Amino acid sequence: MRTTVGIIGAGPAGLLLARLLHRTGVDCVVLESRDRAYVEHRQRAGMLEQGTVDALRECGAGERLDVEGLVHHGIELRFEGERHHIDFPGLTGGRTVTIYAQTEIVKDLVALQLADGPPLLFGAEALAVEKPDSAAPVVRFAHEGRERTLNCDWVVGCDGGHGVARAAFPAGAGRTYAHDYPYSWLGILADVPPSCDELIYARGATGFALHSMRSPRVSRLYLQVPNGTDPGDWPDERIWDELAARLAVDGDWRLERGPITAKSVTPMRSWVHEPMRHGRLLLAGDAAHIVPPTGAKGLNLAVSDVRLLGRAFAELHRTGSTELLDRYSRTALERVWQATRFSYDMTKMLHAQPNEDAFEHRMQLARLRRITASRSAAAELAANYTGLPLVPQPQESAESRW
Ligand code: APR
Ligand code: PHB
């Protein structure tokens, strides 16, 4: 098999890149190790920056998103029994975010790809990327019990945090910067209408809690738990009691309870692999970087990486120039590090440290108070949360640089 761009992985990064390439006439093949049902039902994030929504619309995947997506004009911060609204449009010149589950994005993109797109092979596990330094890199993969090869001009690893693409960087050709956090998230889906129109990020007395949603009938909630937590130790009643305690405010607000339909524990980690390119092998999305979910940046970063790649391959196709591809790693990493910083800061500001010292807790409250008291501090949070520009803007003033 032969193609111009071999894409490993049919998560949001690989699927969106395939659509972007298809629209500009660049041919590609997508290899996905899992089957379609698995890929379409994986529970993941669901908060989309404006730029992510725009990119999905541009490539024809906006129809259901525009009907079912829930547009949010801000978030709520809770601490010490207080609730504070952060007004995104007012602080950012009109920007909003949209709740639409990643699983639904994947379903929409898979349907488009199978309808008119280039080949998307499920059950096709990439085993190795060979000759990434050459002009003709090869992906070796297993499909329907046979080992096959995909000969490419370029290979893009969109194969997530445990994929094979990153492993094809020779020793010494890259470096990973990592940070582990001493807590995890216990996430639930519940058949109950959201208790609030907005996402709530709460620094409760015993730790972090997040109130989110999937639809007007389904709530998504998270609790900070110790690393190594077994979800079996958290019966439904205990989860609701702890969520209610951490989300509690002075005044009348009540957390609605309902049947829990899914429960899982996710550890929190930050890492970034530099560079995001070696020869003709490029990395995008979780294959190149992981952020903790507190800033809701994972999916949005995957989308911004492939938007840059879409532009770079379009330019190559149109003019023969590799200039944008040559700049890809540097350009993408600028945004990746900003999102990594934002996710790190949000995580550290809102979670209780195990064996927390009282000073640290006071620092967290001081940060939260600053955001709720100062327009410029709130604007900084809003700018990062709603999404920084795809490429840094010329520095007219310190504030407009991002
Ligand atoms: N061969 C083929 N496919 C592979 C291989 C392989 N060797 N290894 C992994 N894959 C597939 C996985 O099965 C998965 O479908 O690559 C895909 C990677 O998708 P994601 O993990 O969803 O990563 P990405 O597309 O970068 O999306 C970014 O944002 O919300 C976050 O972490 C969340 O999924 C999320 C992400
Ligand atoms: C989610 O809805 O799953 C979600 C929202 C915001 C986050 C993390 C997860 O910061």
PDB file of N, CA and C and ligand atoms in Angstrom, residues 8-15 31-34 38-39 42 44-46 102 124-127 158-164 284-287 290 297-300 302, ligand 1:
ATOM      1  N   ILE A   8      -1.184   7.354  11.787  1.00  0.00           N
ATOM      2  CA  ILE A   8      -1.378   6.265  12.754  1.00  0.00           C
ATOM      3  C   ILE A   8      -2.302   6.764  13.851  1.00  0.00           C
ATOM      4  N   GLY A   9      -3.472   6.123  13.999  1.00  0.00           N
ATOM      5  CA  GLY A   9      -4.396   6.470  15.079  1.00  0.00           C
ATOM      6  C   GLY A   9      -5.636   7.204  14.585  1.00  0.00           C
ATOM      7  N   ALA A  10      -6.808   6.707  14.980  1.00  0.00           N
ATOM      8  CA  ALA A  10      -8.082   7.352  14.612  1.00  0.00           C
ATOM      9  C   ALA A  10      -8.771   7.897  15.849  1.00  0.00           C
ATOM     10  N   GLY A  11      -8.025   8.642  16.664  1.00  0.00           N
ATOM     11  CA  GLY A  11      -8.626   9.482  17.697  1.00  0.00           C
ATOM     12  C   GLY A  11      -8.980  10.807  17.020  1.00  0.00           C
ATOM     13  N   PRO A  12      -9.328  11.811  17.811  1.00  0.00           N
ATOM     14  CA  PRO A  12      -9.660  13.093  17.194  1.00  0.00           C
ATOM     15  C   PRO A  12      -8.528  13.655  16.339  1.00  0.00           C
ATOM     16  N   ALA A  13      -7.276  13.493  16.757  1.00  0.00           N
ATOM     17  CA  ALA A  13      -6.159  14.074  15.990  1.00  0.00           C
ATOM     18  C   ALA A  13      -6.067  13.427  14.609  1.00  0.00           C
ATOM     19  N   GLY A  14      -5.997  12.103  14.552  1.00  0.00           N
ATOM     20  CA  GLY A  14      -5.839  11.413  13.273  1.00  0.00           C
ATOM     21  C   GLY A  14      -7.036  11.614  12.360  1.00  0.00           C
ATOM     22  N   LEU A  15      -8.235  11.555  12.924  1.00  0.00           N
ATOM     23  CA  LEU A  15      -9.446  11.676  12.104  1.00  0.00           C
ATOM     24  C   LEU A  15      -9.586  13.084  11.534  1.00  0.00           C
ATOM     25  N   LEU A  31      -4.540   4.331   9.914  1.00  0.00           N
ATOM     26  CA  LEU A  31      -4.479   2.993  10.524  1.00  0.00           C
ATOM     27  C   LEU A  31      -4.916   3.104  11.973  1.00  0.00           C
ATOM     28  N   GLU A  32      -5.877   2.283  12.387  1.00  0.00           N
ATOM     29  CA  GLU A  32      -6.358   2.322  13.771  1.00  0.00           C
ATOM     30  C   GLU A  32      -6.368   0.900  14.318  1.00  0.00           C
ATOM     31  N   SER A  33      -5.704   0.720  15.458  1.00  0.00           N
ATOM     32  CA  SER A  33      -5.557  -0.649  15.984  1.00  0.00           C
ATOM     33  C   SER A  33      -6.875  -1.224  16.520  1.00  0.00           C
ATOM     34  N   ARG A  34      -7.748  -0.358  17.056  1.00  0.00           N
ATOM     35  CA  ARG A  34      -8.997  -0.855  17.666  1.00  0.00           C
ATOM     36  C   ARG A  34     -10.102  -0.981  16.621  1.00  0.00           C
ATOM     37  N   TYR A  38     -15.208   0.377  19.588  1.00  0.00           N
ATOM     38  CA  TYR A  38     -14.361   0.760  20.723  1.00  0.00           C
ATOM     39  C   TYR A  38     -14.002   2.250  20.634  1.00  0.00           C
ATOM     40  N   VAL A  39     -13.561   2.660  19.452  1.00  0.00           N
ATOM     41  CA  VAL A  39     -13.125   4.042  19.257  1.00  0.00           C
ATOM     42  C   VAL A  39     -14.286   5.012  19.491  1.00  0.00           C
ATOM     43  N   ARG A  42     -15.288   5.265  23.640  1.00  0.00           N
ATOM     44  CA  ARG A  42     -14.353   5.644  24.696  1.00  0.00           C
ATOM     45  C   ARG A  42     -14.794   6.955  25.348  1.00  0.00           C
ATOM     46  N   ARG A  44     -14.225  10.288  27.029  1.00  0.00           N
ATOM     47  CA  ARG A  44     -13.112  11.234  27.172  1.00  0.00           C
ATOM     48  C   ARG A  44     -13.672  12.610  27.515  1.00  0.00           C
ATOM     49  N   ALA A  45     -12.893  13.633  27.190  1.00  0.00           N
ATOM     50  CA  ALA A  45     -13.278  14.996  27.573  1.00  0.00           C
ATOM     51  C   ALA A  45     -14.418  15.523  26.708  1.00  0.00           C
ATOM     52  N   GLY A  46     -14.743  16.796  26.876  1.00  0.00           N
ATOM     53  CA  GLY A  46     -15.861  17.324  26.101  1.00  0.00           C
ATOM     54  C   GLY A  46     -15.963  18.836  26.059  1.00  0.00           C
ATOM     55  N   GLN A 102     -16.210  14.274  23.287  1.00  0.00           N
ATOM     56  CA  GLN A 102     -15.208  13.800  22.332  1.00  0.00           C
ATOM     57  C   GLN A 102     -15.694  12.551  21.592  1.00  0.00           C
ATOM     58  N   ALA A 124      -6.158  -2.267  12.480  1.00  0.00           N
ATOM     59  CA  ALA A 124      -4.861  -2.199  11.790  1.00  0.00           C
ATOM     60  C   ALA A 124      -3.842  -1.626  12.761  1.00  0.00           C
ATOM     61  N   GLU A 125      -3.068  -2.481  13.374  1.00  0.00           N
ATOM     62  CA  GLU A 125      -2.135  -2.023  14.407  1.00  0.00           C
ATOM     63  C   GLU A 125      -0.762  -1.726  13.823  1.00  0.00           C
ATOM     64  N   ALA A 126      -0.338  -0.468  13.934  1.00  0.00           N
ATOM     65  CA  ALA A 126       1.019  -0.132  13.491  1.00  0.00           C
ATOM     66  C   ALA A 126       2.004  -0.821  14.430  1.00  0.00           C
ATOM     67  N   LEU A 127       2.981  -1.513  13.841  1.00  0.00           N
ATOM     68  CA  LEU A 127       3.973  -2.224  14.660  1.00  0.00           C
ATOM     69  C   LEU A 127       5.243  -1.402  14.801  1.00  0.00           C
ATOM     70  N   CYS A 158      -0.455   9.920  15.329  1.00  0.00           N
ATOM     71  CA  CYS A 158      -1.572  10.459  16.121  1.00  0.00           C
ATOM     72  C   CYS A 158      -2.048   9.328  17.024  1.00  0.00           C
ATOM     73  N   ASP A 159      -1.087   8.551  17.539  1.00  0.00           N
ATOM     74  CA  ASP A 159      -1.422   7.271  18.159  1.00  0.00           C
ATOM     75  C   ASP A 159      -1.436   7.337  19.683  1.00  0.00           C
ATOM     76  N   GLY A 160      -1.669   8.517  20.235  1.00  0.00           N
ATOM     77  CA  GLY A 160      -1.904   8.635  21.678  1.00  0.00           C
ATOM     78  C   GLY A 160      -0.656   8.414  22.516  1.00  0.00           C
ATOM     79  N   GLY A 161      -0.855   8.452  23.824  1.00  0.00           N
ATOM     80  CA  GLY A 161       0.261   8.416  24.762  1.00  0.00           C
ATOM     81  C   GLY A 161       1.059   7.120  24.778  1.00  0.00           C
ATOM     82  N   HIS A 162       0.470   6.022  24.266  1.00  0.00           N
ATOM     83  CA  HIS A 162       1.180   4.736  24.318  1.00  0.00           C
ATOM     84  C   HIS A 162       1.465   4.183  22.927  1.00  0.00           C
ATOM     85  N   GLY A 163       1.506   5.059  21.933  1.00  0.00           N
ATOM     86  CA  GLY A 163       1.666   4.593  20.552  1.00  0.00           C
ATOM     87  C   GLY A 163       3.099   4.216  20.199  1.00  0.00           C
ATOM     88  N   VAL A 164       3.289   3.864  18.916  1.00  0.00           N
ATOM     89  CA  VAL A 164       4.611   3.407  18.460  1.00  0.00           C
ATOM     90  C   VAL A 164       5.407   4.512  17.758  1.00  0.00           C
ATOM     91  N   ALA A 284       1.490  14.310  16.687  1.00  0.00           N
ATOM     92  CA  ALA A 284       0.403  15.256  16.982  1.00  0.00           C
ATOM     93  C   ALA A 284      -0.468  14.707  18.100  1.00  0.00           C
ATOM     94  N   GLY A 285      -1.035  15.606  18.908  1.00  0.00           N
ATOM     95  CA  GLY A 285      -1.960  15.216  19.975  1.00  0.00           C
ATOM     96  C   GLY A 285      -1.253  14.478  21.108  1.00  0.00           C
ATOM     97  N   ASP A 286      -2.003  13.550  21.722  1.00  0.00           N
ATOM     98  CA  ASP A 286      -1.482  12.827  22.891  1.00  0.00           C
ATOM     99  C   ASP A 286      -0.185  12.070  22.587  1.00  0.00           C
ATOM    100  N   ALA A 287       0.122  11.819  21.324  1.00  0.00           N
ATOM    101  CA  ALA A 287       1.377  11.132  20.980  1.00  0.00           C
ATOM    102  C   ALA A 287       2.576  12.000  21.344  1.00  0.00           C
ATOM    103  N   ILE A 290       0.892  15.205  26.989  1.00  0.00           N
ATOM    104  CA  ILE A 290      -0.268  14.892  27.829  1.00  0.00           C
ATOM    105  C   ILE A 290      -0.392  16.014  28.860  1.00  0.00           C
ATOM    106  N   LYS A 297      -7.589  20.889  28.213  1.00  0.00           N
ATOM    107  CA  LYS A 297      -6.782  21.253  27.048  1.00  0.00           C
ATOM    108  C   LYS A 297      -6.396  20.077  26.138  1.00  0.00           C
ATOM    109  N   GLY A 298      -6.497  18.819  26.604  1.00  0.00           N
ATOM    110  CA  GLY A 298      -5.974  17.673  25.830  1.00  0.00           C
ATOM    111  C   GLY A 298      -6.526  17.612  24.419  1.00  0.00           C
ATOM    112  N   LEU A 299      -7.828  17.550  24.303  1.00  0.00           N
ATOM    113  CA  LEU A 299      -8.466  17.467  22.993  1.00  0.00           C
ATOM    114  C   LEU A 299      -8.180  18.720  22.160  1.00  0.00           C
ATOM    115  N   ASN A 300      -8.231  19.882  22.786  1.00  0.00           N
ATOM    116  CA  ASN A 300      -8.023  21.131  22.053  1.00  0.00           C
ATOM    117  C   ASN A 300      -6.597  21.249  21.511  1.00  0.00           C
ATOM    118  N   ALA A 302      -4.746  18.642  20.672  1.00  0.00           N
ATOM    119  CA  ALA A 302      -4.680  17.688  19.555  1.00  0.00           C
ATOM    120  C   ALA A 302      -5.216  18.361  18.289  1.00  0.00           C
TER     121      ALA A 302
HETATM  122  N1  APR B   1      -1.563   1.450  15.675  1.00  0.00           N
HETATM  123  C1  APR B   1      -2.732   2.026  15.298  1.00  0.00           C
HETATM  124  N2  APR B   1      -3.457   2.806  16.119  1.00  0.00           N
HETATM  125  C2  APR B   1      -2.995   3.030  17.361  1.00  0.00           C
HETATM  126  C3  APR B   1      -1.777   2.473  17.827  1.00  0.00           C
HETATM  127  C4  APR B   1      -1.052   1.642  16.911  1.00  0.00           C
HETATM  128  N3  APR B   1       0.108   1.084  17.268  1.00  0.00           N
HETATM  129  N4  APR B   1      -1.566   2.869  19.104  1.00  0.00           N
HETATM  130  C5  APR B   1      -2.615   3.632  19.447  1.00  0.00           C
HETATM  131  N5  APR B   1      -3.487   3.734  18.403  1.00  0.00           N
HETATM  132  C6  APR B   1      -4.760   4.488  18.358  1.00  0.00           C
HETATM  133  C7  APR B   1      -5.609   4.359  19.623  1.00  0.00           C
HETATM  134  O1  APR B   1      -6.391   3.180  19.619  1.00  0.00           O
HETATM  135  C8  APR B   1      -6.466   5.620  19.523  1.00  0.00           C
HETATM  136  O2  APR B   1      -7.665   5.404  18.819  1.00  0.00           O
HETATM  137  O3  APR B   1      -4.477   5.864  18.300  1.00  0.00           O
HETATM  138  C9  APR B   1      -5.596   6.606  18.762  1.00  0.00           C
HETATM  139  C10 APR B   1      -5.133   7.751  19.618  1.00  0.00           C
HETATM  140  O4  APR B   1      -6.247   8.538  19.961  1.00  0.00           O
HETATM  141  P1  APR B   1      -6.348   9.405  21.299  1.00  0.00           P
HETATM  142  O5  APR B   1      -5.747   8.658  22.422  1.00  0.00           O
HETATM  143  O6  APR B   1      -7.758   9.843  21.427  1.00  0.00           O
HETATM  144  O7  APR B   1      -5.375  10.643  21.025  1.00  0.00           O
HETATM  145  P2  APR B   1      -5.573  11.970  20.165  1.00  0.00           P
HETATM  146  O8  APR B   1      -6.244  11.713  18.865  1.00  0.00           O
HETATM  147  O9  APR B   1      -4.245  12.640  20.189  1.00  0.00           O
HETATM  148  O10 APR B   1      -6.623  12.820  20.993  1.00  0.00           O
HETATM  149  C11 APR B   1      -6.276  13.659  22.045  1.00  0.00           C
HETATM  150  O11 APR B   1      -7.493  14.582  23.942  1.00  0.00           O
HETATM  151  O12 APR B   1      -9.042  14.568  25.606  1.00  0.00           O
HETATM  152  C12 APR B   1      -7.787  14.207  25.278  1.00  0.00           C
HETATM  153  O13 APR B   1      -6.531  12.327  25.935  1.00  0.00           O
HETATM  154  C13 APR B   1      -7.689  12.748  25.343  1.00  0.00           C
HETATM  155  O14 APR B   1      -8.128  11.283  23.555  1.00  0.00           O
HETATM  156  C14 APR B   1      -7.773  12.433  23.856  1.00  0.00           C
HETATM  157  C15 APR B   1      -6.967  13.470  23.306  1.00  0.00           C
END
